[in-house]
Short mmCIF file of C-alpha atoms and ligand atoms in Angstrom, two decimals:
data_model
loop_
_atom_site.label_atom_id
_atom_site.label_comp_id
_atom_site.label_asym_id
_atom_site.label_seq_id
_atom_site.Cartn_x
_atom_site.Cartn_y
_atom_site.Cartn_z
CA MET D 24 -348.54 -13.56 -28.74
CA PRO D 25 -344.88 -12.81 -27.98
CA LYS D 26 -344.14 -9.24 -26.96
CA HIS D 27 -342.51 -7.24 -29.83
CA ILE D 28 -339.84 -4.74 -29.14
CA LEU D 29 -338.34 -2.17 -31.44
CA ILE D 30 -334.79 -0.82 -30.97
CA LEU D 31 -334.06 2.37 -32.76
CA GLY D 32 -330.37 3.05 -33.44
CA GLY D 33 -327.57 0.53 -33.41
CA GLY D 34 -324.82 2.37 -31.59
CA ILE D 35 -323.31 0.76 -28.53
CA ALA D 36 -326.54 1.38 -26.58
CA GLY D 37 -328.92 -0.08 -29.17
CA LEU D 38 -326.55 -2.93 -29.93
CA THR D 39 -326.18 -3.86 -26.30
CA ALA D 40 -329.97 -3.87 -25.91
CA ALA D 41 -330.18 -6.24 -28.96
CA TYR D 42 -327.52 -8.46 -27.46
CA GLU D 43 -329.35 -8.68 -24.17
CA LEU D 44 -332.74 -9.36 -25.76
CA THR D 45 -331.16 -12.16 -27.81
CA ARG D 46 -329.86 -13.67 -24.62
CA LEU D 47 -333.26 -13.40 -22.96
CA GLN D 48 -334.91 -15.02 -26.03
CA GLN D 49 -332.46 -17.91 -25.84
CA SER D 50 -333.27 -18.37 -22.24
CA GLY D 51 -337.00 -18.66 -23.01
CA ALA D 52 -338.38 -15.07 -22.82
CA ASP D 53 -341.45 -14.79 -25.07
CA LEU D 54 -340.38 -11.84 -27.16
CA THR D 55 -339.32 -10.79 -30.65
CA PHE D 56 -337.41 -7.67 -31.59
CA THR D 57 -336.26 -5.63 -34.51
CA LEU D 58 -333.38 -3.15 -34.53
CA ILE D 59 -333.67 -0.29 -37.02
CA GLU D 60 -330.36 1.37 -38.01
CA LYS D 61 -329.87 4.26 -40.37
CA SER D 62 -326.44 3.33 -41.55
CA ALA D 63 -324.85 0.16 -42.99
CA ARG D 64 -323.20 -0.92 -39.76
CA LEU D 65 -323.73 -1.36 -35.99
CA GLY D 66 -321.62 0.10 -33.31
CA GLY D 67 -322.18 3.83 -34.00
CA THR D 68 -319.22 5.79 -32.65
CA VAL D 69 -317.51 2.58 -31.60
CA GLU D 70 -315.35 1.70 -34.60
CA THR D 71 -311.93 0.04 -34.90
CA GLU D 72 -309.97 -0.22 -38.14
CA ARG D 73 -307.09 -2.65 -38.44
CA ARG D 74 -304.32 -2.10 -40.91
CA SER D 75 -301.95 -4.81 -42.03
CA THR D 76 -298.52 -3.46 -43.02
CA THR D 77 -295.22 -4.96 -43.91
CA ALA D 78 -294.13 -4.48 -40.22
CA GLY D 79 -297.34 -5.95 -38.72
CA GLU D 80 -300.76 -4.77 -37.73
CA PHE D 81 -302.01 -1.39 -36.49
CA VAL D 82 -305.23 -1.37 -34.39
CA ILE D 83 -306.84 2.07 -34.75
CA ASP D 84 -309.80 3.02 -32.63
CA LEU D 85 -311.61 5.82 -34.43
CA GLY D 86 -314.12 6.55 -31.60
CA PRO D 87 -313.63 5.55 -28.03
CA ASP D 88 -310.25 3.92 -27.40
CA GLY D 89 -311.17 2.33 -24.08
CA TRP D 90 -313.23 2.97 -20.98
CA VAL D 91 -312.81 4.05 -17.37
CA SER D 92 -311.84 0.91 -15.45
CA GLU D 93 -313.61 2.07 -12.26
CA LYS D 94 -317.01 1.35 -13.81
CA PRO D 95 -317.41 -2.44 -14.17
CA TRP D 96 -320.12 -2.77 -16.81
CA ALA D 97 -318.00 -2.85 -20.02
CA ARG D 98 -315.49 -5.22 -18.49
CA GLU D 99 -318.26 -7.53 -17.28
CA LEU D 100 -319.80 -7.60 -20.77
CA ALA D 101 -316.46 -8.37 -22.39
CA ILE D 102 -315.86 -11.25 -20.04
CA GLU D 103 -319.35 -12.60 -20.74
CA LEU D 104 -318.62 -12.41 -24.44
CA GLY D 105 -315.56 -14.57 -24.03
CA LEU D 106 -313.15 -11.59 -24.37
CA GLY D 107 -311.77 -11.81 -20.81
CA ASP D 108 -308.29 -12.78 -22.04
CA GLN D 109 -308.34 -9.83 -24.46
CA LEU D 110 -308.84 -7.12 -21.83
CA LEU D 111 -306.08 -4.66 -22.17
CA PRO D 112 -305.05 -2.37 -19.27
CA SER D 113 -303.75 1.12 -20.08
CA ASN D 114 -299.94 1.45 -19.63
CA ASP D 115 -300.28 3.44 -16.40
CA ALA D 116 -296.57 2.98 -15.47
CA GLU D 117 -295.84 5.19 -18.51
CA ARG D 118 -298.64 7.65 -17.86
CA VAL D 119 -297.89 11.30 -18.46
CA THR D 120 -300.42 13.76 -19.72
CA TRP D 121 -298.96 16.82 -21.34
CA VAL D 122 -300.65 20.21 -21.67
CA LEU D 123 -299.82 22.80 -24.31
CA HIS D 124 -298.78 25.86 -22.33
CA ASN D 125 -297.10 28.88 -23.78
CA GLN D 126 -296.41 26.95 -27.01
CA ARG D 127 -294.64 24.15 -25.09
CA LEU D 128 -295.74 20.78 -23.81
CA GLU D 129 -295.62 20.75 -20.06
CA ALA D 130 -296.35 17.60 -18.00
CA MET D 131 -299.20 17.46 -15.58
CA PRO D 132 -297.59 16.74 -12.16
CA ASP D 133 -297.82 13.24 -10.80
CA GLY D 134 -300.75 12.33 -8.60
CA MET D 135 -303.31 14.82 -10.12
CA ARG D 136 -306.88 13.66 -10.29
CA MET D 137 -308.40 15.90 -12.96
CA MET D 138 -307.26 19.39 -11.86
CA VAL D 139 -306.75 18.44 -8.21
CA PRO D 140 -303.22 17.58 -6.92
CA SER D 141 -302.99 14.99 -4.10
CA ASP D 142 -299.56 16.36 -3.17
CA LEU D 143 -298.92 20.10 -3.13
CA GLY D 144 -295.18 19.36 -3.24
CA SER D 145 -295.64 17.90 -6.73
CA LEU D 146 -296.40 21.45 -8.03
CA ASP D 147 -293.17 22.96 -6.85
CA HIS D 148 -291.26 22.44 -10.10
CA ALA D 149 -294.14 22.10 -12.46
CA PRO D 150 -293.79 24.88 -15.15
CA LEU D 151 -297.43 24.31 -16.00
CA PHE D 152 -298.45 26.38 -13.02
CA ASN D 153 -297.50 29.99 -12.39
CA ALA D 154 -297.31 31.69 -9.00
CA GLU D 155 -301.01 32.54 -9.07
CA ALA D 156 -302.12 28.95 -9.65
CA ARG D 157 -299.69 27.60 -7.02
CA ALA D 158 -300.90 30.12 -4.44
CA ALA D 159 -304.51 29.13 -5.17
CA TYR D 160 -303.67 25.41 -4.74
CA ALA D 161 -301.73 26.06 -1.55
CA ALA D 162 -304.59 28.12 -0.06
CA GLU D 163 -307.38 25.64 -0.76
CA PRO D 164 -306.88 23.24 2.17
CA GLY D 165 -307.00 26.18 4.56
CA ARG D 166 -310.37 27.19 3.00
CA ALA D 167 -311.96 23.85 3.67
CA GLU D 168 -314.57 25.11 6.13
CA GLU D 169 -315.44 28.13 4.05
CA LEU D 170 -315.72 25.95 0.92
CA LYS D 171 -317.96 23.47 2.69
CA ARG D 172 -320.13 26.27 4.13
CA THR D 173 -320.44 28.11 0.82
CA ALA D 174 -320.81 25.05 -1.48
CA ALA D 175 -323.44 25.74 -4.11
CA GLN D 176 -326.93 24.56 -3.10
CA SER D 177 -327.90 23.90 -6.68
CA ASP D 178 -326.09 22.91 -9.74
CA GLU D 179 -323.41 25.20 -11.22
CA SER D 180 -321.07 25.16 -14.19
CA VAL D 181 -317.76 23.28 -14.12
CA ALA D 182 -316.06 26.64 -14.58
CA SER D 183 -317.75 28.16 -11.57
CA PHE D 184 -316.85 25.09 -9.43
CA VAL D 185 -313.22 25.16 -10.48
CA ARG D 186 -312.98 28.89 -10.05
CA ARG D 187 -314.34 28.77 -6.51
CA HIS D 188 -311.61 26.30 -5.58
CA TYR D 189 -308.56 27.41 -7.60
CA GLY D 190 -309.40 30.57 -9.50
CA ASP D 191 -309.18 31.53 -13.19
CA GLU D 192 -305.63 30.52 -13.87
CA VAL D 193 -306.11 26.85 -13.03
CA LEU D 194 -309.39 26.83 -14.89
CA ARG D 195 -307.70 28.13 -18.00
CA THR D 196 -304.57 26.09 -17.70
CA ILE D 197 -305.98 22.63 -17.07
CA GLY D 198 -309.69 22.83 -16.17
CA ALA D 199 -310.86 23.78 -19.66
CA PRO D 200 -308.46 21.53 -21.65
CA LEU D 201 -309.28 18.43 -19.51
CA LEU D 202 -313.02 18.77 -19.79
CA GLY D 203 -312.81 20.06 -23.38
CA GLY D 204 -310.80 16.90 -24.18
CA ILE D 205 -313.47 14.66 -22.81
CA PHE D 206 -316.76 16.41 -23.82
CA GLY D 207 -315.51 18.78 -26.59
CA GLY D 208 -317.59 21.33 -24.75
CA ASP D 209 -317.64 24.66 -23.00
CA VAL D 210 -316.81 24.57 -19.23
CA GLU D 211 -318.95 27.71 -18.64
CA GLN D 212 -322.03 25.63 -19.58
CA LEU D 213 -321.22 22.07 -18.53
CA SER D 214 -323.01 20.87 -15.39
CA VAL D 215 -320.62 20.07 -12.58
CA ARG D 216 -323.12 17.70 -10.96
CA ALA D 217 -323.56 15.76 -14.22
CA VAL D 218 -319.93 15.47 -15.29
CA MET D 219 -317.86 15.79 -12.07
CA LYS D 220 -320.12 14.24 -9.49
CA PRO D 221 -317.32 12.62 -7.43
CA PHE D 222 -315.79 16.10 -6.94
CA VAL D 223 -319.05 17.64 -5.87
CA ASP D 224 -319.40 14.83 -3.24
CA MET D 225 -315.85 15.46 -2.08
CA GLU D 226 -316.62 19.17 -1.60
CA ARG D 227 -319.73 18.31 0.42
CA GLU D 228 -317.72 16.09 2.70
CA TYR D 229 -314.32 17.80 2.98
CA GLY D 230 -314.69 21.31 1.61
CA SER D 231 -311.21 21.12 0.15
CA LEU D 232 -310.71 18.74 -2.80
CA ILE D 233 -307.02 18.39 -1.98
CA LEU D 234 -307.82 17.27 1.62
CA ALA D 235 -310.46 14.87 0.22
CA LEU D 236 -307.89 13.19 -2.18
CA GLN D 237 -305.43 12.87 0.66
CA ALA D 238 -308.03 11.31 2.96
CA LYS D 239 -309.06 8.90 0.33
CA ALA D 240 -305.44 7.88 -0.32
CA VAL D 241 -305.00 7.13 3.41
CA GLU D 242 -308.24 5.14 3.41
CA ARG D 243 -307.10 3.16 0.42
CA SER D 244 -303.65 2.42 1.88
CA SER D 245 -305.28 1.05 5.11
CA ARG D 246 -307.37 -1.44 3.10
CA PRO D 247 -305.93 -4.97 2.61
CA GLN D 248 -304.08 -5.09 -0.73
CA THR D 249 -305.58 -7.51 -3.22
CA GLY D 250 -302.58 -7.29 -5.53
CA ASN D 251 -305.05 -6.56 -8.33
CA LYS D 252 -304.54 -2.88 -8.91
CA ALA D 253 -306.87 -1.76 -11.74
CA THR D 254 -305.41 0.63 -14.25
CA ILE D 255 -307.18 3.88 -15.07
CA PHE D 256 -308.45 2.79 -18.42
CA THR D 257 -309.17 -0.59 -19.97
CA SER D 258 -309.51 -1.60 -23.66
CA LEU D 259 -309.34 -4.68 -25.76
CA LEU D 260 -306.43 -6.18 -27.71
CA ARG D 261 -308.35 -5.78 -30.96
CA GLY D 262 -309.71 -2.35 -30.08
CA THR D 263 -313.04 -1.28 -28.55
CA GLY D 264 -314.65 -2.29 -31.86
CA ALA D 265 -314.09 -5.95 -30.75
CA LEU D 266 -316.74 -5.47 -28.14
CA ALA D 267 -319.34 -4.51 -30.76
CA GLU D 268 -318.18 -7.21 -33.13
CA ALA D 269 -318.56 -9.91 -30.41
CA MET D 270 -322.12 -8.74 -29.67
CA ILE D 271 -322.99 -8.63 -33.44
CA ALA D 272 -321.82 -12.22 -33.76
CA THR D 273 -324.56 -13.32 -31.32
CA LEU D 274 -327.40 -11.58 -33.18
CA ASP D 275 -329.78 -13.15 -35.71
CA PRO D 276 -329.39 -10.99 -38.87
CA GLN D 277 -333.12 -11.24 -39.50
CA ASN D 278 -333.66 -9.02 -36.50
CA ILE D 279 -331.70 -6.09 -37.99
CA MET D 280 -332.85 -3.61 -40.61
CA PHE D 281 -330.00 -1.48 -42.03
CA HIS D 282 -330.21 1.73 -44.09
CA ARG D 283 -333.55 2.55 -42.38
CA ARG D 284 -334.14 5.77 -40.56
CA ALA D 285 -336.90 5.99 -37.90
CA VAL D 286 -338.83 9.15 -38.72
CA SER D 287 -342.12 9.02 -36.68
CA LEU D 288 -343.55 7.61 -33.47
CA THR D 289 -347.28 7.43 -32.73
CA ARG D 290 -349.55 5.64 -30.19
CA VAL D 291 -351.89 3.02 -31.67
CA GLY D 292 -354.12 1.59 -28.96
CA SER D 293 -351.72 -0.13 -26.50
CA GLN D 294 -348.97 -0.25 -29.01
CA TRP D 295 -346.45 2.12 -30.64
CA ARG D 296 -346.08 2.64 -34.35
CA VAL D 297 -342.70 3.66 -35.72
CA GLY D 298 -342.47 5.01 -39.20
CA SER D 299 -339.23 4.39 -41.10
CA GLU D 300 -337.81 5.38 -44.44
CA LEU D 301 -335.28 3.63 -46.56
CA ASP D 302 -333.78 6.51 -48.43
CA VAL D 303 -332.74 9.38 -46.23
CA ARG D 304 -332.28 11.74 -49.18
CA THR D 305 -335.81 11.19 -50.53
CA PRO D 306 -338.34 11.44 -47.77
CA GLY D 307 -341.17 8.95 -48.06
CA VAL D 308 -339.22 6.44 -50.17
CA SER D 309 -340.03 2.83 -49.15
CA ALA D 310 -341.83 4.12 -46.03
CA GLU D 311 -342.75 1.37 -43.61
CA ALA D 312 -344.62 1.15 -40.37
CA HIS D 313 -343.56 -1.15 -37.52
CA LEU D 314 -345.78 -1.90 -34.54
CA ALA D 315 -344.32 -2.70 -31.14
CA ASP D 316 -345.23 -3.10 -27.46
CA HIS D 317 -342.06 -1.37 -26.40
CA VAL D 318 -339.65 0.97 -28.13
CA LEU D 319 -336.09 1.37 -26.96
CA ILE D 320 -335.03 4.72 -28.48
CA ALA D 321 -331.21 4.56 -28.68
CA LEU D 322 -330.76 7.43 -31.07
CA PRO D 323 -328.65 10.55 -30.66
CA VAL D 324 -330.53 12.78 -28.39
CA LEU D 325 -331.72 15.31 -31.03
CA GLN D 326 -333.02 12.56 -33.22
CA ALA D 327 -334.89 11.00 -30.28
CA ARG D 328 -336.30 14.49 -29.54
CA ASP D 329 -337.55 14.78 -33.07
CA LEU D 330 -339.47 11.52 -32.76
CA LEU D 331 -341.18 12.77 -29.61
CA ARG D 332 -342.14 16.12 -31.18
CA ASP D 333 -345.92 15.47 -31.23
CA LEU D 334 -346.10 13.42 -28.06
CA ASP D 335 -344.85 15.48 -25.18
CA GLY D 336 -344.00 19.23 -25.00
CA THR D 337 -342.10 18.91 -21.75
CA ALA D 338 -339.91 16.13 -23.07
CA ILE D 339 -339.19 18.17 -26.13
CA ARG D 340 -338.20 21.18 -23.95
CA VAL D 341 -335.85 19.30 -21.65
CA MET D 342 -334.27 17.30 -24.48
CA GLN D 343 -333.14 20.51 -26.20
CA MET D 344 -329.35 20.25 -25.87
CA GLN D 345 -326.35 21.53 -27.57
CA THR D 346 -324.17 18.89 -29.10
CA SER D 347 -320.61 18.87 -30.19
CA SER D 348 -319.00 17.21 -33.15
CA ALA D 349 -315.67 15.61 -33.30
CA ALA D 350 -313.07 14.74 -35.87
CA VAL D 351 -310.50 12.04 -35.22
CA VAL D 352 -307.47 11.94 -37.47
CA ALA D 353 -305.13 8.93 -36.91
CA PHE D 354 -301.61 8.73 -38.37
CA GLY D 355 -299.54 5.56 -38.52
CA PHE D 356 -295.79 5.49 -38.99
CA LEU D 357 -293.81 2.31 -39.88
CA PRO D 358 -290.78 1.43 -37.73
CA GLU D 359 -288.26 2.59 -40.42
CA LYS D 360 -289.58 6.21 -40.08
CA ASN D 361 -288.04 6.14 -36.54
CA VAL D 362 -290.64 8.58 -35.22
CA GLN D 363 -290.16 9.84 -31.68
CA TRP D 364 -292.51 11.72 -29.36
CA PRO D 365 -292.56 12.35 -25.58
CA LYS D 366 -293.45 9.42 -23.33
CA GLY D 367 -296.95 9.24 -21.94
CA PHE D 368 -300.59 9.04 -23.16
CA GLY D 369 -300.76 12.25 -25.10
CA PHE D 370 -301.44 15.96 -24.70
CA LEU D 371 -304.30 18.36 -24.24
CA VAL D 372 -304.72 21.78 -25.92
CA PRO D 373 -306.55 24.59 -24.11
CA PRO D 374 -309.57 25.57 -26.23
CA THR D 375 -309.12 28.97 -27.87
CA ASP D 376 -312.72 30.00 -27.60
CA ALA D 377 -316.10 28.63 -26.45
CA SER D 378 -317.22 27.17 -29.76
CA GLY D 379 -313.80 25.54 -30.32
CA GLY D 380 -313.34 23.63 -33.46
CA GLY D 381 -309.53 23.38 -33.13
CA LEU D 382 -307.21 20.65 -32.04
CA LEU D 383 -308.29 19.65 -28.48
CA ALA D 384 -306.03 16.70 -27.81
CA ALA D 385 -303.78 14.02 -29.21
CA THR D 386 -303.36 10.49 -27.99
CA PHE D 387 -300.02 8.63 -28.37
CA SER D 388 -302.06 5.46 -28.99
CA ASP D 389 -299.05 3.15 -29.21
CA GLN D 390 -297.92 4.22 -25.77
CA LYS D 391 -301.29 4.43 -24.03
CA TYR D 392 -302.04 0.79 -24.82
CA ALA D 393 -299.85 -2.09 -25.90
CA HIS D 394 -300.44 -3.78 -29.26
CA ARG D 395 -301.69 -0.74 -31.10
CA ALA D 396 -298.80 -0.62 -33.49
CA PRO D 397 -296.15 -3.16 -34.66
CA ALA D 398 -292.86 -3.01 -32.70
CA GLY D 399 -291.12 0.25 -33.43
CA GLY D 400 -294.22 1.59 -35.32
CA ARG D 401 -296.06 4.64 -33.99
CA LEU D 402 -299.74 5.58 -33.93
CA ILE D 403 -301.12 8.96 -32.93
CA ARG D 404 -304.71 10.27 -32.92
CA ALA D 405 -305.51 13.95 -33.22
CA TYR D 406 -308.92 14.97 -31.84
CA TYR D 407 -310.77 18.04 -32.94
CA GLY D 408 -314.02 19.14 -31.46
CA GLY D 409 -316.45 21.94 -30.93
CA LEU D 410 -320.10 22.89 -30.43
CA ASP D 411 -322.46 22.84 -33.34
CA VAL D 412 -323.71 26.34 -32.74
CA ALA D 413 -322.87 29.48 -34.54
CA ALA D 414 -322.07 32.72 -32.75
CA ASP D 415 -325.72 33.77 -33.10
CA GLY D 416 -326.90 30.58 -31.39
CA SER D 417 -328.31 28.95 -34.52
CA ASP D 418 -327.46 25.31 -35.26
CA LEU D 419 -324.73 24.59 -37.77
CA PRO D 420 -325.46 22.17 -40.55
CA ALA D 421 -323.56 18.89 -41.03
CA SER D 422 -321.45 20.57 -43.70
CA ALA D 423 -320.00 22.77 -41.00
CA MET D 424 -317.96 19.86 -39.85
CA ARG D 425 -315.84 20.46 -42.87
CA SER D 426 -314.84 23.78 -41.42
CA LEU D 427 -313.23 22.03 -38.44
CA PRO D 428 -309.58 22.53 -39.20
CA TYR D 429 -308.74 18.81 -39.00
CA GLY D 430 -307.44 18.99 -42.52
CA ASN D 431 -304.34 20.53 -41.08
CA ALA D 432 -303.93 17.89 -38.48
CA LEU D 433 -300.45 16.79 -39.49
CA GLU D 434 -299.24 20.38 -39.46
CA ASP D 435 -300.90 21.04 -36.12
CA LEU D 436 -299.04 17.97 -34.73
CA ARG D 437 -295.77 19.08 -36.26
CA SER D 438 -296.14 22.58 -34.74
CA ILE D 439 -296.38 20.97 -31.33
CA LEU D 440 -294.24 17.83 -31.52
CA GLY D 441 -291.57 19.11 -33.95
CA PRO D 442 -290.68 17.53 -37.30
CA LEU D 443 -292.62 14.43 -38.17
CA PRO D 444 -292.15 12.53 -41.45
CA ASP D 445 -295.11 11.90 -43.74
CA PRO D 446 -297.15 9.18 -42.25
CA ASP D 447 -297.52 5.67 -43.86
CA PHE D 448 -301.33 6.09 -43.56
CA SER D 449 -303.94 8.37 -42.12
CA ILE D 450 -307.60 7.79 -41.41
CA THR D 451 -310.18 10.44 -40.68
CA ARG D 452 -313.54 10.01 -38.98
CA LEU D 453 -316.09 12.78 -38.50
CA TRP D 454 -318.61 12.24 -35.74
CA HIS D 455 -321.32 14.73 -36.34
CA ARG D 456 -323.14 15.82 -33.21
CA ALA D 457 -321.74 12.86 -31.37
CA LEU D 458 -321.41 14.36 -27.92
CA PRO D 459 -324.34 15.99 -26.11
CA GLN D 460 -323.48 18.71 -23.66
CA TYR D 461 -324.79 18.19 -20.21
CA ALA D 462 -325.57 21.78 -19.29
CA VAL D 463 -326.23 23.13 -15.80
CA SER D 464 -329.30 21.56 -14.25
CA HIS D 465 -329.01 18.48 -16.57
CA LEU D 466 -329.89 16.07 -13.78
CA GLU D 467 -333.01 17.99 -12.82
CA ARG D 468 -334.06 18.06 -16.49
CA MET D 469 -333.46 14.30 -16.78
CA ALA D 470 -335.58 13.57 -13.78
CA GLU D 471 -338.38 15.56 -15.40
CA LEU D 472 -337.83 13.66 -18.62
CA ASP D 473 -337.87 10.25 -16.89
CA ALA D 474 -341.22 11.08 -15.37
CA ARG D 475 -342.74 12.18 -18.73
CA ILE D 476 -341.45 9.16 -20.57
CA GLN D 477 -342.72 6.80 -17.87
CA GLN D 478 -346.18 8.37 -18.27
CA LEU D 479 -346.13 7.73 -21.99
CA GLY D 480 -345.58 4.01 -21.17
CA GLY D 481 -343.58 1.48 -23.28
CA LEU D 482 -340.86 3.93 -24.27
CA HIS D 483 -337.29 3.88 -23.10
CA LEU D 484 -334.51 6.43 -23.87
CA LEU D 485 -331.01 4.95 -24.11
CA GLY D 486 -327.74 6.33 -25.32
CA ASN D 487 -325.46 9.13 -24.43
CA GLY D 488 -327.95 12.02 -24.16
CA TYR D 489 -329.14 11.26 -20.63
CA ARG D 490 -327.19 9.44 -17.88
CA GLY D 491 -323.58 9.42 -18.99
CA VAL D 492 -321.56 9.33 -22.23
CA GLY D 493 -319.04 6.70 -21.38
CA LEU D 494 -319.32 3.09 -22.67
CA PRO D 495 -319.83 1.47 -19.23
CA ASP D 496 -322.81 3.63 -18.37
CA LEU D 497 -324.37 3.08 -21.82
CA ILE D 498 -323.88 -0.69 -21.50
CA ARG D 499 -325.37 -0.79 -17.95
CA ASP D 500 -328.48 1.17 -18.95
CA ALA D 501 -329.11 -0.74 -22.16
CA ARG D 502 -328.96 -4.11 -20.48
CA ALA D 503 -331.23 -2.94 -17.58
CA ALA D 504 -333.78 -1.55 -20.13
CA ALA D 505 -333.76 -4.76 -22.16
CA ARG D 506 -334.31 -6.88 -19.07
CA SER D 507 -337.10 -4.54 -17.88
CA VAL D 508 -339.12 -4.67 -21.16
CA ALA D 509 -338.68 -8.45 -21.20
CA GLY D 510 -340.07 -8.56 -17.67
CA ALA D 511 -336.81 -10.17 -16.49
CA SER D 512 -336.00 -7.75 -13.72
C1 LIG F 1 -314.19 10.74 -30.75
C2 LIG F 1 -314.89 10.19 -29.55
C3 LIG F 1 -314.11 9.53 -28.59
C4 LIG F 1 -314.70 8.97 -27.45
N1 LIG F 1 -313.92 8.36 -26.49
C5 LIG F 1 -314.50 7.66 -25.50
C6 LIG F 1 -313.71 6.80 -24.65
O1 LIG F 1 -312.47 6.71 -24.81
N2 LIG F 1 -314.34 6.16 -23.70
C7 LIG F 1 -315.74 6.16 -23.57
O2 LIG F 1 -316.31 5.43 -22.73
N3 LIG F 1 -316.50 6.96 -24.36
C8 LIG F 1 -315.92 7.65 -25.33
N4 LIG F 1 -316.67 8.45 -26.18
C9 LIG F 1 -318.14 8.47 -25.97
C10 LIG F 1 -318.81 7.22 -26.50
O3 LIG F 1 -318.15 6.69 -27.53
C11 LIG F 1 -320.32 7.57 -26.96
O4 LIG F 1 -320.97 8.29 -25.99
C12 LIG F 1 -321.03 6.28 -27.33
O5 LIG F 1 -320.31 5.49 -28.29
C13 LIG F 1 -322.39 6.68 -27.95
O6 LIG F 1 -323.17 5.52 -28.15
P1 LIG F 1 -324.72 5.65 -28.51
O7 LIG F 1 -325.22 4.31 -28.80
O8 LIG F 1 -325.45 6.44 -27.45
O9 LIG F 1 -324.76 6.54 -29.86
P2 LIG F 1 -324.18 6.46 -31.24
O10 LIG F 1 -322.87 5.76 -31.26
O11 LIG F 1 -324.24 7.91 -31.82
O12 LIG F 1 -325.18 5.58 -32.07
C14 LIG F 1 -326.41 6.05 -32.49
C15 LIG F 1 -326.82 5.16 -33.73
O13 LIG F 1 -328.14 5.64 -34.10
C16 LIG F 1 -328.14 5.67 -35.61
N5 LIG F 1 -329.18 6.61 -36.01
C17 LIG F 1 -329.18 7.95 -35.93
N6 LIG F 1 -330.42 8.43 -36.37
C18 LIG F 1 -331.16 7.38 -36.66
C19 LIG F 1 -332.50 7.22 -37.12
N7 LIG F 1 -333.30 8.31 -37.30
N8 LIG F 1 -332.98 5.92 -37.30
C20 LIG F 1 -332.24 4.86 -37.11
N9 LIG F 1 -330.94 4.93 -36.71
C21 LIG F 1 -330.41 6.12 -36.45
C22 LIG F 1 -326.75 6.06 -35.96
O14 LIG F 1 -326.43 5.72 -37.26
C23 LIG F 1 -325.91 5.27 -34.90
O15 LIG F 1 -325.62 4.03 -35.35
C24 LIG F 1 -316.11 9.05 -27.31
C25 LIG F 1 -316.88 9.67 -28.27
C26 LIG F 1 -316.28 10.24 -29.38
C27 LIG F 1 -317.09 10.90 -30.43
#
């Protein structure tokens, strides 16, 4: 009997697992699989819309618009899928990141890695930093030994880490907006070890992060030049959605069940039984049971937690996470509108309070990557985000997304960028609870979770709740899990 595998959830994690299992099947692995997806499409948050206009085509990423080039797994997958000639480097020569500061856009100085400058001289004329911030930066290299000696023995919040190095002013000015722009979360709660590991390693080795960056630059310059300098981000000519589309094209449609929601998970002898329902509004409608030898749970973390509710109390405890929702509002302008905005990749907005909800960032998409808008056309994405918790700590319902003020996105952009004409189109996507928050001690909780899941046997947790939220990490883990259940690694 071939081994049967169920994949729950068809976001990039579940889809990649399905792609890998298909490859393994084709190379002779004795397995069958079914992917159960709640919605009508695969890809989850990865979605690209293409708009044809009189001037040419706009390519609009409504979720991720690329990935960090340093991590090879998305690039490798794209090449394997025949998309090697469509890999698109970010326009790093044009890179400027602006930060809204005292109602004005101020440029982040050159050579900053997150909130750390590699050259203190670059801060001299940067209006973003006041005297307090500059003094904190200038003092940090001299505090290297103290910082190394007093480095936290256990995990701490991003805010606490940044404060120890550069104080409150730097945290407020760029620490919170940078991390908020990526995770839509609260720096007072985010785990520094989970979301800024390279900086924790630098502190351990050098004490001062500024000295660490300088040492790494010297190290790099002494290495032989390959002439192949990777840009910071990579995407695809047809948008990140092209990666999902290329994987979908390899799948046998008979292996996919759409409009089905996994609702229960129970052990039956040596197998697992997953219960699913067809109609999410009417529980019990067209309920079905699916038996499998392995279940790859690639659901958003809180849905995965719900499935494990009767199986393991510890897993349930450690999977309790806050999540944040996001709204992306894209505006396209045809060339004749002659829209102008500053050069660079976009701007960040410091969050106004912990639960956020407001405009966190905007991307000048046509400048960050080539081919996103027809010549002379402009494409901008406004990004709103915030935690799904009310002030009293209770969860907010999906309808609370509507209270994110993204409906004013055009006005918000105008208030920052100056007059903008009415756009030729706009597209809004709401991503409810799309980003889990890796809170302090996340890595310890995940180690505990891994141990529990392993004990249950035949279950695998994939997706952005556990070991990284970026596409490369999700792709790496999904492929590894698929190979492992197939007995191929
Ligand atoms: C606005 C935004 C911008 C981002 N930008 C970037 C970026 O530039 N680069 C980057 O690397 N990452 C970025 N990320 C992060 C990255 O996109 C996500 O972490 C990743 O796409 C999540 O993939 P996933 O498969 O874990 O989950 P999801 O995409 O959430 O997929 C989960 C799937 O499970 C389905 N599902 C849910 N419940 C059930 C159920 N009960 N039964 C069956 N199916 C179910 C859902 O319909 C969905 O298809 C961004 C995220 C957001 C929200």
